[in-house]
Amino acid sequence: MKITKYIIGALLLPVTLVSCDGLFRDAPNDKLSEEVIWENERLLDEYVLPWYRNMDNGFRTYVTTLMKGLGYEYEPWYGDQLTVGRRDWYQGDYGNILKSSQQDITTRGRTEWFKYYTQISSINTLLENESRLPENIRQRVLGEAHFFRAYYYYTLLRMYGGVLLIKEPYNPLKNPVKFPRASYEEMVRFIADEAELAASLLDVTNTADNVGRPTRGTALMLKGKTFFWAAGEHFQNCEKDYLGFLNDRSAEMLDSAAYNYERVMKSGVYKLVEIAGTTRDEVVAGYRNIFLTKNSEESIWEVQHADDGNFSNANGHKLDREASAPSFGATTAAYNPTQNHVDEYRMANGLPITDPASGYDKNNPYEGRDYRFYANVLYDGAEWRGHTMDLHYTTVDGNEVAGEDLTPYGTSTTASVSRTGYYMAKFLNERQTIDTNDTYASSQNCIIWRYAELLLDMAEIDFKKGRTVAALDKVNQIRRRVKMPELQSVTWDDIFNERRVEMAFEKTTYWDLLRYNIAEERMTGTTNPLFGVKIVVKANGTRTITNPVVNGRNTVVRYFRARQYYWPLDWDDVRYHEIEQNPEWVEM
């Protein structure tokens, strides 16, 4: 493995030809040699396809694949906004990583390390042959190459800190050079330079036949995100330069992030998707539609999923099937919003539910909330797919009888229901067919970056730089879109809360906890247990509402230890390159 990931690009394994009516399909028909690849536009598309497929799994990969030894997207489940319904998953890789298992994290880390360096090797090989690329597409392909090289190193930086900065084809069988660990300074500068070069080569917008490829704005957003990440509290005044800066560089990093974000904003390409309606139902429908519309004016970068409803032969996914309640024939309950998250939604008047003046009624907790709550979360009494969600228990002859959406579907012993008393609605398509067909697929794209996130990043920067009026304006732009009252002044808690609500269930919420240096507190059960809701309606019509722990002190233990801010580097590379491992990891 330690050799293969570096020489796979140099060897240029035969490219698989596809039956291609789009960039993101891959049905193999034939194999071709290196000699014809660089000069053929279609074959080059096949060559770069893995760069797209390996950058992010989007909605395609699920916790259910753990038992098959495949990968999964860990970000949404390891924060405190979501948990999963299947109890047996806690006995697999997901649960072991949740419990801070060194062995499982090391295995997962090695897989990701190999995947990213394989793509970097492929990119380096193409760049070595750039003079041979067809003139009519050379600039675009080189832009893609530099963008993805920056993107993969950005991903490595977040997961591992400073890594091996390999910029050219590398074959240790021919040239046994050894690479040191790059410092944070070197990593950030290289990523930023690559992103800037990509921006100079890529078009401002894509033509219809190139939808889904990175643009100039995508590259500048990556550059801004790199500086924004590097400004995080956890990465200042570090003992080792590959773990962060040796001094405090946050102010400088924030300035650089803001400069590049402003370049994205001034391009005029991106803006918030407007919601025309004003009633609660109209706003809810409009907000949900943002995440069902592919490549909208708000989207800066997203994973392209196939439109043809096929999971096995195209890049579709099973989001709707995995997330749905048993009343629709689903059995997985993969995405359970927590009470922790529900409590983050303020009242429609803008006040937190803890404020005595907010009007919050603990006996009617779902009345008068921020409209985004109704768009994102399915609760007892919510309407979905023409069905009223039945998420309470009824007392019958002294026994508690679970409602329809808390009762497993069918006869399967592994069929699951929500553990929290909530189901997710954000991202889901109410019209998607839910059945047991293994080839069916959902098709909505998974947004990685959108303009709302850029505004929230900028609001955070403005606030930290003392520009509170500018920060307030950006927060209110987002609030106006969903017809919530504008704030008259802004605090750090306001910005933090707006980010948590607007970006709910999106991957940035996981990385935010690391960036803010609060992951140990927020992702550990003893300090932040996850709560659900249990509603019991008695025979006389009265009801009780309690909030049991569902993932924390008394059930599944959750730990996030200091060592997990960075995962362990591949041990083969640690030995071969004679470099230091990340702190507190031991070889298993």
Coordinates of C-alpha atoms in Angstrom, one line a residue:
M1 CA 0.0 0.0 0.0
K2 CA 2.8 2.5 0.9
I3 CA 4.2 2.1 -2.6
T4 CA 1.0 1.8 -4.6
K5 CA -0.5 5.1 -3.7
Y6 CA 2.5 7.0 -5.0
I7 CA 3.2 5.1 -8.2
I8 CA -0.3 4.5 -9.4
G9 CA -0.4 7.8 -11.3
A10 CA 3.1 7.3 -12.6
L11 CA 2.3 3.8 -13.9
L12 CA -0.9 5.2 -15.4
L13 CA -3.1 2.1 -15.1
P14 CA -5.3 1.6 -18.1
V15 CA -8.2 4.1 -18.2
T16 CA -11.7 2.7 -18.2
L17 CA -13.8 3.9 -21.1
V18 CA -17.4 4.8 -20.3
S19 CA -20.7 5.0 -22.1
C20 CA -20.7 8.7 -21.6
D21 CA -23.6 11.1 -21.7
G22 CA -22.4 12.9 -18.7
L23 CA -19.3 13.5 -16.6
F24 CA -20.3 11.3 -13.7
R25 CA -21.1 7.9 -15.2
D26 CA -18.8 4.9 -15.3
A27 CA -19.9 1.7 -17.2
P28 CA -16.7 0.0 -18.4
N29 CA -16.5 -0.9 -22.1
D30 CA -12.8 -1.1 -22.9
K31 CA -9.2 -0.3 -21.7
L32 CA -6.7 1.9 -23.4
S33 CA -3.0 2.5 -23.0
E34 CA -1.2 5.6 -21.8
E35 CA -0.1 6.7 -25.3
V36 CA -3.6 7.9 -26.4
I37 CA -4.9 9.3 -23.2
W38 CA -3.4 12.7 -23.0
E39 CA -4.4 13.7 -26.5
N40 CA -8.0 12.5 -26.3
E41 CA -10.7 14.7 -24.7
R42 CA -13.1 11.9 -23.9
L43 CA -10.3 9.8 -22.3
L44 CA -9.1 12.7 -20.3
D45 CA -12.6 13.0 -18.9
E46 CA -12.3 9.4 -17.8
Y47 CA -8.9 10.1 -16.3
V48 CA -10.1 12.9 -14.1
L49 CA -13.4 11.2 -13.1
P50 CA -11.8 9.6 -10.0
W51 CA -10.8 13.1 -8.8
Y52 CA -14.5 13.9 -8.6
R53 CA -15.6 10.5 -7.2
N54 CA -13.1 10.4 -4.4
M55 CA -13.3 14.1 -3.2
D56 CA -16.5 13.5 -1.3
N57 CA -19.1 10.7 -1.3
G58 CA -22.0 13.2 -0.9
F59 CA -25.2 11.4 -0.1
R60 CA -24.1 8.1 -1.6
T61 CA -22.2 6.4 1.2
Y62 CA -24.1 5.4 4.4
V63 CA -23.5 4.0 7.8
T64 CA -25.2 0.8 6.6
T65 CA -22.1 0.0 4.4
L66 CA -20.0 -0.4 7.5
M67 CA -20.8 -4.1 7.7
K68 CA -19.6 -4.6 4.2
G69 CA -16.2 -3.1 5.0
L70 CA -16.8 0.0 2.8
G71 CA -16.4 3.7 3.7
Y72 CA -18.9 6.2 5.0
E73 CA -19.2 9.9 5.6
Y74 CA -18.5 10.4 9.3
E75 CA -19.1 14.1 9.7
P76 CA -22.9 14.3 10.2
W77 CA -23.1 11.6 12.8
Y78 CA -20.2 12.6 15.1
G79 CA -21.5 16.0 16.1
D80 CA -24.5 16.6 18.3
Q81 CA -27.2 17.4 15.7
L82 CA -27.9 13.9 14.5
T83 CA -27.6 10.3 15.7
V84 CA -28.7 7.0 14.1
G85 CA -31.5 4.6 14.8
R86 CA -30.0 1.2 14.2
R87 CA -28.6 -0.1 17.5
D88 CA -26.5 -2.8 15.8
W89 CA -24.5 0.0 14.1
Y90 CA -23.0 0.9 17.5
Q91 CA -21.3 -2.6 17.5
G92 CA -19.5 -1.9 14.2
D93 CA -17.0 0.6 13.0
Y94 CA -19.3 3.6 13.5
G95 CA -19.9 2.8 17.1
N96 CA -16.2 2.0 17.8
I97 CA -15.1 5.3 16.3
L98 CA -17.9 7.0 18.4
K99 CA -16.2 5.4 21.4
S100 CA -12.8 6.7 20.3
S101 CA -11.4 3.3 19.4
Q102 CA -7.7 3.7 18.3
Q103 CA -7.8 0.6 16.1
D104 CA -10.9 1.6 14.2
I105 CA -9.8 5.2 13.8
T106 CA -6.4 4.1 12.6
T107 CA -7.9 1.7 10.0
R108 CA -10.2 4.4 8.8
G109 CA -7.4 7.0 8.7
R110 CA -5.2 4.7 6.6
T111 CA -8.0 4.2 4.1
E112 CA -8.6 7.9 3.7
W113 CA -4.8 8.6 3.5
F114 CA -4.4 6.1 0.7
K115 CA -7.4 7.4 -1.2
Y116 CA -6.3 11.0 -1.2
Y117 CA -2.7 10.3 -2.1
T118 CA -3.8 8.1 -4.9
Q119 CA -5.6 11.0 -6.4
I120 CA -2.8 13.4 -5.8
S121 CA -0.4 11.0 -7.6
S122 CA -2.8 10.9 -10.6
I123 CA -3.0 14.7 -10.7
N124 CA 0.8 15.0 -10.5
T125 CA 1.2 12.6 -13.4
L126 CA -1.2 14.6 -15.6
L127 CA 0.6 17.9 -14.7
E128 CA 3.8 16.3 -15.8
N129 CA 2.2 15.7 -19.2
E130 CA 0.4 19.0 -19.5
S131 CA 2.2 19.9 -22.8
R132 CA 0.5 16.9 -24.5
L133 CA -3.0 17.9 -23.6
P134 CA -5.3 19.0 -26.4
E135 CA -5.1 22.7 -26.9
N136 CA -8.9 23.3 -26.9
I137 CA -9.3 21.9 -23.4
R138 CA -5.8 22.3 -21.9
Q139 CA -6.6 25.3 -19.8
R140 CA -9.8 23.8 -18.3
V141 CA -8.1 20.4 -17.5
L142 CA -5.2 22.1 -15.9
G143 CA -7.6 24.3 -13.9
E144 CA -9.3 21.1 -12.7
A145 CA -5.9 19.5 -11.8
H146 CA -4.7 22.4 -9.7
F147 CA -8.1 22.8 -8.0
F148 CA -8.3 19.1 -7.0
R149 CA -4.7 19.0 -5.9
A150 CA -5.5 22.0 -3.6
Y151 CA -8.7 20.4 -2.5
Y152 CA -7.1 17.0 -1.6
Y153 CA -4.4 18.7 0.4
Y154 CA -7.0 20.9 2.1
T155 CA -8.8 17.7 3.1
L156 CA -5.6 16.1 4.3
L157 CA -4.8 19.3 6.3
R158 CA -8.1 19.2 8.2
M159 CA -7.8 15.5 8.9
Y160 CA -4.1 15.0 9.6
G161 CA -2.4 18.4 9.9
G162 CA 0.8 19.0 8.0
V163 CA 1.5 16.0 5.7
L164 CA 3.9 14.9 3.0
L165 CA 3.8 17.6 0.4
I166 CA 4.4 15.7 -2.9
K167 CA 4.2 18.0 -5.9
E168 CA 5.5 15.7 -8.7
P169 CA 5.2 12.1 -9.8
Y170 CA 7.0 10.0 -7.2
N171 CA 8.1 6.4 -7.6
P172 CA 10.0 5.1 -4.5
L173 CA 11.1 2.1 -6.5
K174 CA 13.1 4.3 -8.8
N175 CA 13.9 7.2 -6.5
P176 CA 13.8 6.4 -2.8
V177 CA 13.5 10.0 -1.7
K178 CA 11.9 10.7 1.7
F179 CA 9.6 13.6 2.4
P180 CA 9.4 15.5 5.7
R181 CA 6.1 16.5 7.3
A182 CA 5.1 20.0 5.9
S183 CA 4.4 22.7 8.4
Y184 CA 1.0 24.4 8.6
E185 CA 2.6 27.4 7.0
E186 CA 3.8 25.4 4.0
M187 CA 0.5 23.5 3.7
V188 CA -1.7 26.6 3.8
R189 CA 0.6 28.5 1.3
F190 CA 0.7 25.6 -1.1
I191 CA -3.1 25.0 -1.1
A192 CA -3.7 28.8 -1.5
D193 CA -1.2 29.0 -4.4
E194 CA -2.8 26.0 -6.1
A195 CA -6.3 27.4 -5.7
E196 CA -5.2 30.8 -7.0
L197 CA -3.6 29.1 -10.1
A198 CA -6.8 27.1 -10.6
A199 CA -8.9 30.3 -10.4
S200 CA -6.7 31.9 -13.1
L201 CA -7.4 29.0 -15.4
L202 CA -11.1 28.1 -14.8
D203 CA -14.1 29.9 -16.3
V204 CA -16.3 32.1 -14.2
T205 CA -19.3 30.0 -15.0
N206 CA -19.7 26.6 -16.6
T207 CA -21.3 25.9 -20.0
A208 CA -24.2 23.5 -20.0
D209 CA -22.0 20.6 -21.0
N210 CA -19.6 21.3 -18.2
V211 CA -22.0 21.6 -15.3
G212 CA -20.5 20.2 -12.1
R213 CA -16.9 21.1 -12.8
P214 CA -15.1 23.6 -10.6
T215 CA -15.3 27.3 -11.6
R216 CA -13.2 30.3 -10.7
G217 CA -15.5 31.0 -7.7
T218 CA -15.1 27.4 -6.5
A219 CA -11.4 27.8 -6.5
L220 CA -11.5 31.1 -4.7
M221 CA -13.9 29.6 -2.1
L222 CA -11.5 26.8 -1.5
K223 CA -8.7 29.4 -1.0
G224 CA -10.9 31.3 1.5
K225 CA -11.9 28.2 3.3
T226 CA -8.3 27.2 3.7
F227 CA -7.4 30.5 5.4
F228 CA -10.7 30.3 7.4
W229 CA -9.8 26.9 8.7
A230 CA -6.2 27.9 9.5
A231 CA -7.6 30.8 11.6
G232 CA -9.2 28.3 14.0
E233 CA -8.5 28.6 17.7
H234 CA -7.1 25.1 17.9
F235 CA -4.3 25.8 15.4
Q236 CA -2.6 28.7 17.1
N237 CA 0.4 28.6 19.5
C238 CA 1.0 24.9 18.8
E239 CA 4.1 22.9 20.0
K240 CA 4.7 21.4 16.6
D241 CA 4.6 23.3 13.3
Y242 CA 2.7 20.5 11.5
L243 CA -0.1 20.7 14.1
G244 CA -0.6 24.4 13.6
F245 CA 1.2 27.7 13.9
L246 CA 3.9 28.2 16.5
N247 CA 2.4 31.6 17.3
D248 CA -1.0 33.2 16.9
R249 CA -1.7 33.8 13.2
S250 CA -5.5 33.9 13.4
A251 CA -5.8 37.6 12.6
E252 CA -3.7 37.3 9.5
M253 CA -5.6 34.2 8.4
L254 CA -9.0 35.8 8.9
D255 CA -7.9 38.8 6.8
S256 CA -6.8 36.5 4.0
A257 CA -10.0 34.5 4.2
A258 CA -12.1 37.7 4.0
Y259 CA -10.1 39.0 1.0
N260 CA -10.9 35.8 -1.0
Y261 CA -14.5 35.6 0.1
E262 CA -15.0 39.1 -1.1
R263 CA -13.6 38.1 -4.5
V264 CA -16.2 35.4 -4.7
M265 CA -19.0 37.9 -3.6
K266 CA -17.8 40.5 -6.1
S267 CA -18.0 38.1 -9.0
G268 CA -21.8 38.4 -8.9
V269 CA -22.2 34.8 -9.8
Y270 CA -23.7 33.6 -6.5
K271 CA -26.5 34.8 -4.2
L272 CA -29.1 33.4 -1.8
V273 CA -32.0 31.6 -3.5
E274 CA -35.0 33.8 -2.9
I275 CA -38.2 32.4 -1.3
A276 CA -41.2 34.1 -2.7
G277 CA -43.8 33.1 -0.2
T278 CA -44.4 34.6 3.2
T279 CA -46.6 32.1 5.1
R280 CA -45.0 29.4 7.2
D281 CA -45.9 26.7 4.7
E282 CA -44.7 28.7 1.7
V283 CA -41.3 29.4 3.4
V284 CA -40.9 25.8 4.5
A285 CA -41.5 24.5 0.9
G286 CA -39.2 27.2 -0.6
Y287 CA -36.4 26.4 1.9
R288 CA -36.6 22.7 1.3
N289 CA -36.5 23.2 -2.4
I290 CA -33.1 24.9 -2.1
F291 CA -31.6 21.5 -1.4
L292 CA -33.5 19.7 -4.1
T293 CA -32.4 22.1 -6.9
K294 CA -29.2 21.1 -8.5
N295 CA -26.5 23.7 -9.1
S296 CA -28.6 26.7 -8.1
E297 CA -27.4 30.3 -8.0
E298 CA -26.6 29.7 -4.3
S299 CA -24.4 26.6 -4.9
I300 CA -20.7 27.1 -5.1
W301 CA -19.6 23.5 -5.1
E302 CA -21.6 20.3 -4.9
V303 CA -21.3 16.6 -5.4
Q304 CA -23.1 15.7 -8.6
H305 CA -25.5 12.7 -8.2
A306 CA -27.1 11.0 -11.2
D307 CA -30.6 11.9 -12.4
D308 CA -31.6 8.5 -13.8
G309 CA -32.7 6.9 -10.5
N310 CA -30.1 4.1 -10.7
F311 CA -28.0 3.3 -7.6
S312 CA -26.0 0.3 -8.8
N313 CA -24.7 1.7 -12.2
A314 CA -24.6 5.5 -11.6
N315 CA -23.8 7.9 -8.9
G316 CA -27.2 7.9 -7.2
H317 CA -27.8 7.5 -3.5
K318 CA -30.3 6.2 -1.0
L319 CA -30.8 9.2 1.2
D320 CA -34.6 9.2 1.1
R321 CA -34.9 5.5 1.8
E322 CA -32.4 5.6 4.6
A323 CA -33.9 8.6 6.3
S324 CA -37.6 7.9 6.0
A325 CA -39.9 6.8 8.8
P326 CA -41.4 3.2 8.9
S327 CA -44.9 4.6 7.9
F328 CA -43.4 5.0 4.4
G329 CA -41.9 1.5 4.3
A330 CA -38.4 2.4 5.5
T331 CA -36.3 0.3 7.9
T332 CA -33.1 2.2 8.7
A333 CA -33.8 5.5 10.5
A334 CA -30.3 6.7 9.6
Y335 CA -30.7 10.3 10.5
N336 CA -32.3 11.2 13.8
P337 CA -32.2 14.9 14.8
T338 CA -31.5 15.3 18.5
Q339 CA -33.3 17.4 21.1
N340 CA -30.0 19.2 21.4
H341 CA -30.5 20.4 17.9
V342 CA -34.2 21.1 18.2
D343 CA -33.5 23.4 21.1
E344 CA -31.2 25.4 18.9
Y345 CA -34.1 26.8 16.9
R346 CA -35.3 30.0 18.4
M347 CA -38.8 31.3 18.5
A348 CA -40.2 33.1 15.4
N349 CA -39.7 36.4 17.3
G350 CA -36.0 35.7 17.2
L351 CA -35.6 35.0 21.0
P352 CA -34.0 31.8 22.3
I353 CA -36.4 29.4 24.0
T354 CA -34.6 30.0 27.3
D355 CA -35.5 33.6 27.3
P356 CA -38.6 34.2 29.5
A357 CA -39.9 36.8 27.0
S358 CA -39.7 34.4 24.0
G359 CA -43.2 32.9 24.5
Y360 CA -41.9 29.4 24.5
D361 CA -44.4 26.9 26.0
K362 CA -42.8 23.6 27.1
N363 CA -46.1 21.9 26.8
N364 CA -46.4 23.0 23.2
P365 CA -42.8 23.0 22.2
Y366 CA -43.3 23.0 18.5
E367 CA -45.4 26.1 18.3
G368 CA -44.1 29.5 17.0
R369 CA -40.6 28.4 16.1
D370 CA -38.1 29.6 13.5
Y371 CA -39.5 28.5 10.1
R372 CA -36.4 26.5 9.4
F373 CA -37.3 24.1 12.2
Y374 CA -40.4 23.1 10.3
A375 CA -38.4 22.7 7.1
N376 CA -35.6 20.6 8.6
V377 CA -37.2 18.4 11.3
L378 CA -40.2 16.1 11.3
Y379 CA -41.8 16.1 14.8
D380 CA -45.0 14.7 16.3
G381 CA -47.8 16.2 14.4
A382 CA -45.8 17.4 11.4
E383 CA -47.1 16.8 7.9
W384 CA -45.0 14.8 5.5
R385 CA -45.9 13.1 2.2
G386 CA -49.6 13.6 3.0
H387 CA -49.2 11.9 6.4
T388 CA -49.3 13.3 9.9
M389 CA -46.3 12.1 11.8
D390 CA -47.3 9.9 14.7
L391 CA -44.3 10.2 17.1
H392 CA -46.0 9.8 20.5
Y393 CA -47.0 6.9 22.8
T394 CA -50.6 6.4 23.8
T395 CA -51.6 4.8 27.1
V396 CA -53.9 1.8 26.6
D397 CA -54.9 -0.3 29.6
G398 CA -51.9 1.1 31.5
N399 CA -49.5 0.2 28.7
E400 CA -47.6 2.6 26.4
V401 CA -48.3 1.9 22.8
A402 CA -45.9 3.3 20.2
G403 CA -47.2 5.5 17.4
E404 CA -47.0 4.4 13.8
D405 CA -43.7 6.2 13.2
L406 CA -42.2 4.7 16.3
T407 CA -43.2 1.1 15.2
P408 CA -40.7 -0.9 13.1
Y409 CA -41.9 -1.6 9.5
G410 CA -42.4 -5.2 8.5
T411 CA -41.1 -8.3 10.2
S412 CA -37.3 -7.7 10.0
T413 CA -35.6 -8.0 13.3
T414 CA -33.2 -5.2 12.4
A415 CA -35.8 -2.7 11.2
S416 CA -35.4 0.5 13.1
V417 CA -37.2 3.6 14.2
S418 CA -36.0 7.0 15.4
R419 CA -34.2 6.9 18.7
T420 CA -34.8 10.6 19.3
G421 CA -38.5 11.0 18.5
Y422 CA -37.6 13.0 15.3
Y423 CA -36.9 12.4 11.7
M424 CA -34.9 14.5 9.3
A425 CA -36.7 16.4 6.5
K426 CA -33.9 18.6 5.2
F427 CA -32.5 17.4 1.8
L428 CA -35.3 14.9 1.4
N429 CA -37.7 14.7 -1.6
E430 CA -41.3 14.1 -0.6
R431 CA -42.0 12.7 -4.0
Q432 CA -39.2 10.1 -4.0
T433 CA -40.3 6.5 -4.3
I434 CA -39.5 4.4 -1.2
D435 CA -39.4 0.7 -1.8
T436 CA -37.0 -2.3 -1.5
N437 CA -35.6 -2.1 -5.1
D438 CA -31.8 -2.3 -4.7
T439 CA -31.2 -0.4 -7.9
Y440 CA -33.5 2.6 -7.2
A441 CA -31.8 5.8 -6.2
S442 CA -32.4 9.3 -5.1
S443 CA -30.8 12.0 -7.2
Q444 CA -30.5 15.3 -5.3
N445 CA -27.0 16.7 -5.2
C446 CA -25.1 17.1 -2.0
I447 CA -24.0 20.7 -1.5
I448 CA -20.5 21.2 -0.2
W449 CA -20.3 25.0 -0.2
R450 CA -23.1 27.5 -0.7
Y451 CA -23.4 31.2 -0.6
A452 CA -25.2 31.1 2.8
E453 CA -22.1 29.5 4.3
L454 CA -19.9 32.2 2.8
L455 CA -22.0 34.9 4.4
L456 CA -21.8 33.1 7.8
D457 CA -18.0 32.8 7.5
M458 CA -17.8 36.5 6.7
A459 CA -20.1 37.4 9.6
E460 CA -17.8 35.5 11.9
I461 CA -14.7 37.3 10.5
D462 CA -16.4 40.7 10.6
F463 CA -17.4 40.1 14.3
K464 CA -13.9 39.0 15.3
K465 CA -12.5 42.0 13.5
G466 CA -14.8 44.4 15.3
R467 CA -17.0 45.1 12.3
T468 CA -20.3 44.3 14.1
V469 CA -22.5 46.3 11.7
A470 CA -21.2 44.3 8.7
A471 CA -21.6 41.1 10.7
L472 CA -25.2 42.0 11.6
D473 CA -26.0 42.7 8.0
K474 CA -24.8 39.3 6.8
V475 CA -26.7 37.5 9.5
N476 CA -29.8 39.4 8.6
Q477 CA -29.5 38.6 4.9
I478 CA -29.9 35.0 5.8
R479 CA -32.7 35.6 8.3
R480 CA -34.7 37.8 5.8
R481 CA -34.6 35.0 3.2
V482 CA -36.6 32.8 5.6
K483 CA -38.9 35.6 6.7
M484 CA -37.5 35.7 10.2
P485 CA -37.3 39.1 12.0
E486 CA -34.0 40.9 11.6
L487 CA -31.7 41.2 14.7
Q488 CA -31.2 44.7 15.9
S489 CA -27.7 43.9 17.2
V490 CA -25.5 40.9 17.1
T491 CA -23.5 38.9 19.6
W492 CA -21.2 35.9 19.1
D493 CA -24.0 33.6 20.4
D494 CA -26.3 35.0 17.7
I495 CA -23.7 34.2 14.9
F496 CA -23.0 30.8 16.4
N497 CA -26.7 29.9 16.6
E498 CA -27.5 31.2 13.1
R499 CA -24.7 29.1 11.7
R500 CA -26.0 26.0 13.6
V501 CA -29.5 26.5 12.3
E502 CA -28.8 27.5 8.8
M503 CA -26.2 24.9 8.2
A504 CA -28.0 22.2 10.1
F505 CA -26.9 18.6 9.2
E506 CA -24.4 19.9 6.7
K507 CA -20.8 18.7 7.1
T508 CA -19.4 22.1 8.1
T509 CA -21.1 21.7 11.5
Y510 CA -18.8 18.9 12.4
W511 CA -15.6 20.7 11.3
D512 CA -16.8 23.9 13.2
L513 CA -16.5 22.0 16.5
L514 CA -12.9 21.3 15.8
R515 CA -12.2 24.7 14.5
Y516 CA -13.7 26.3 17.6
N517 CA -11.7 24.0 19.8
I518 CA -14.8 22.6 21.5
A519 CA -15.0 19.1 20.0
E520 CA -13.9 17.4 23.2
E521 CA -16.9 19.0 25.1
R522 CA -19.5 18.8 22.4
M523 CA -18.8 15.2 21.1
T524 CA -18.3 13.5 24.5
G525 CA -21.3 12.0 26.2
T526 CA -20.4 12.9 29.8
T527 CA -20.2 16.6 29.0
N528 CA -22.8 16.8 26.2
P529 CA -25.2 13.8 26.2
L530 CA -27.5 13.6 23.3
F531 CA -31.2 13.9 24.2
G532 CA -34.4 12.8 22.4
V533 CA -38.0 13.4 23.2
K534 CA -40.7 11.1 24.5
I535 CA -44.3 12.2 24.3
V536 CA -47.0 10.1 26.1
V537 CA -50.7 10.8 25.6
K538 CA -52.8 9.5 28.5
A539 CA -56.3 8.2 28.3
N540 CA -57.7 11.4 29.6
G541 CA -56.0 13.4 26.8
T542 CA -53.2 14.9 28.9
R543 CA -49.7 14.4 27.8
T544 CA -46.2 14.3 29.3
I545 CA -43.0 15.3 27.5
T546 CA -39.7 14.1 28.7
N547 CA -36.2 14.2 27.2
P548 CA -34.3 10.9 27.7
V549 CA -30.6 10.5 27.0
V550 CA -30.3 8.6 23.8
N551 CA -26.5 8.6 23.2
G552 CA -24.4 9.6 26.1
R553 CA -24.1 8.9 29.8
N554 CA -26.3 5.9 30.3
T555 CA -26.5 4.2 26.9
V556 CA -23.9 4.3 24.1
V557 CA -20.8 6.1 25.3
R558 CA -19.5 8.9 23.1
Y559 CA -15.9 10.1 23.4
F560 CA -13.8 12.7 21.6
R561 CA -10.3 12.7 22.9
A562 CA -7.7 15.4 22.3
R563 CA -5.8 13.1 19.9
Q564 CA -8.8 13.1 17.5
Y565 CA -8.4 16.6 16.4
Y566 CA -6.0 14.9 14.0
W567 CA -6.2 11.3 12.9
P568 CA -3.1 9.1 12.8
L569 CA -0.9 9.2 9.7
D570 CA -0.4 5.9 7.8
W571 CA 2.1 4.0 9.9
D572 CA 3.9 2.7 6.8
D573 CA 4.7 6.2 5.8
V574 CA 5.7 7.2 9.3
R575 CA 8.3 4.4 9.2
Y576 CA 9.4 4.8 5.6
H577 CA 9.8 8.6 5.6
E578 CA 11.0 8.6 9.2
I579 CA 8.5 11.3 10.3
E580 CA 6.7 11.9 13.6
Q581 CA 3.2 10.5 14.1
N582 CA 0.4 12.7 15.4
P583 CA 0.3 13.0 19.2
E584 CA -1.0 10.1 21.4
W585 CA -1.4 7.6 18.6
V586 CA 0.3 4.2 18.9
E587 CA 0.6 1.5 16.3
M588 CA -2.0 -1.2 16.5

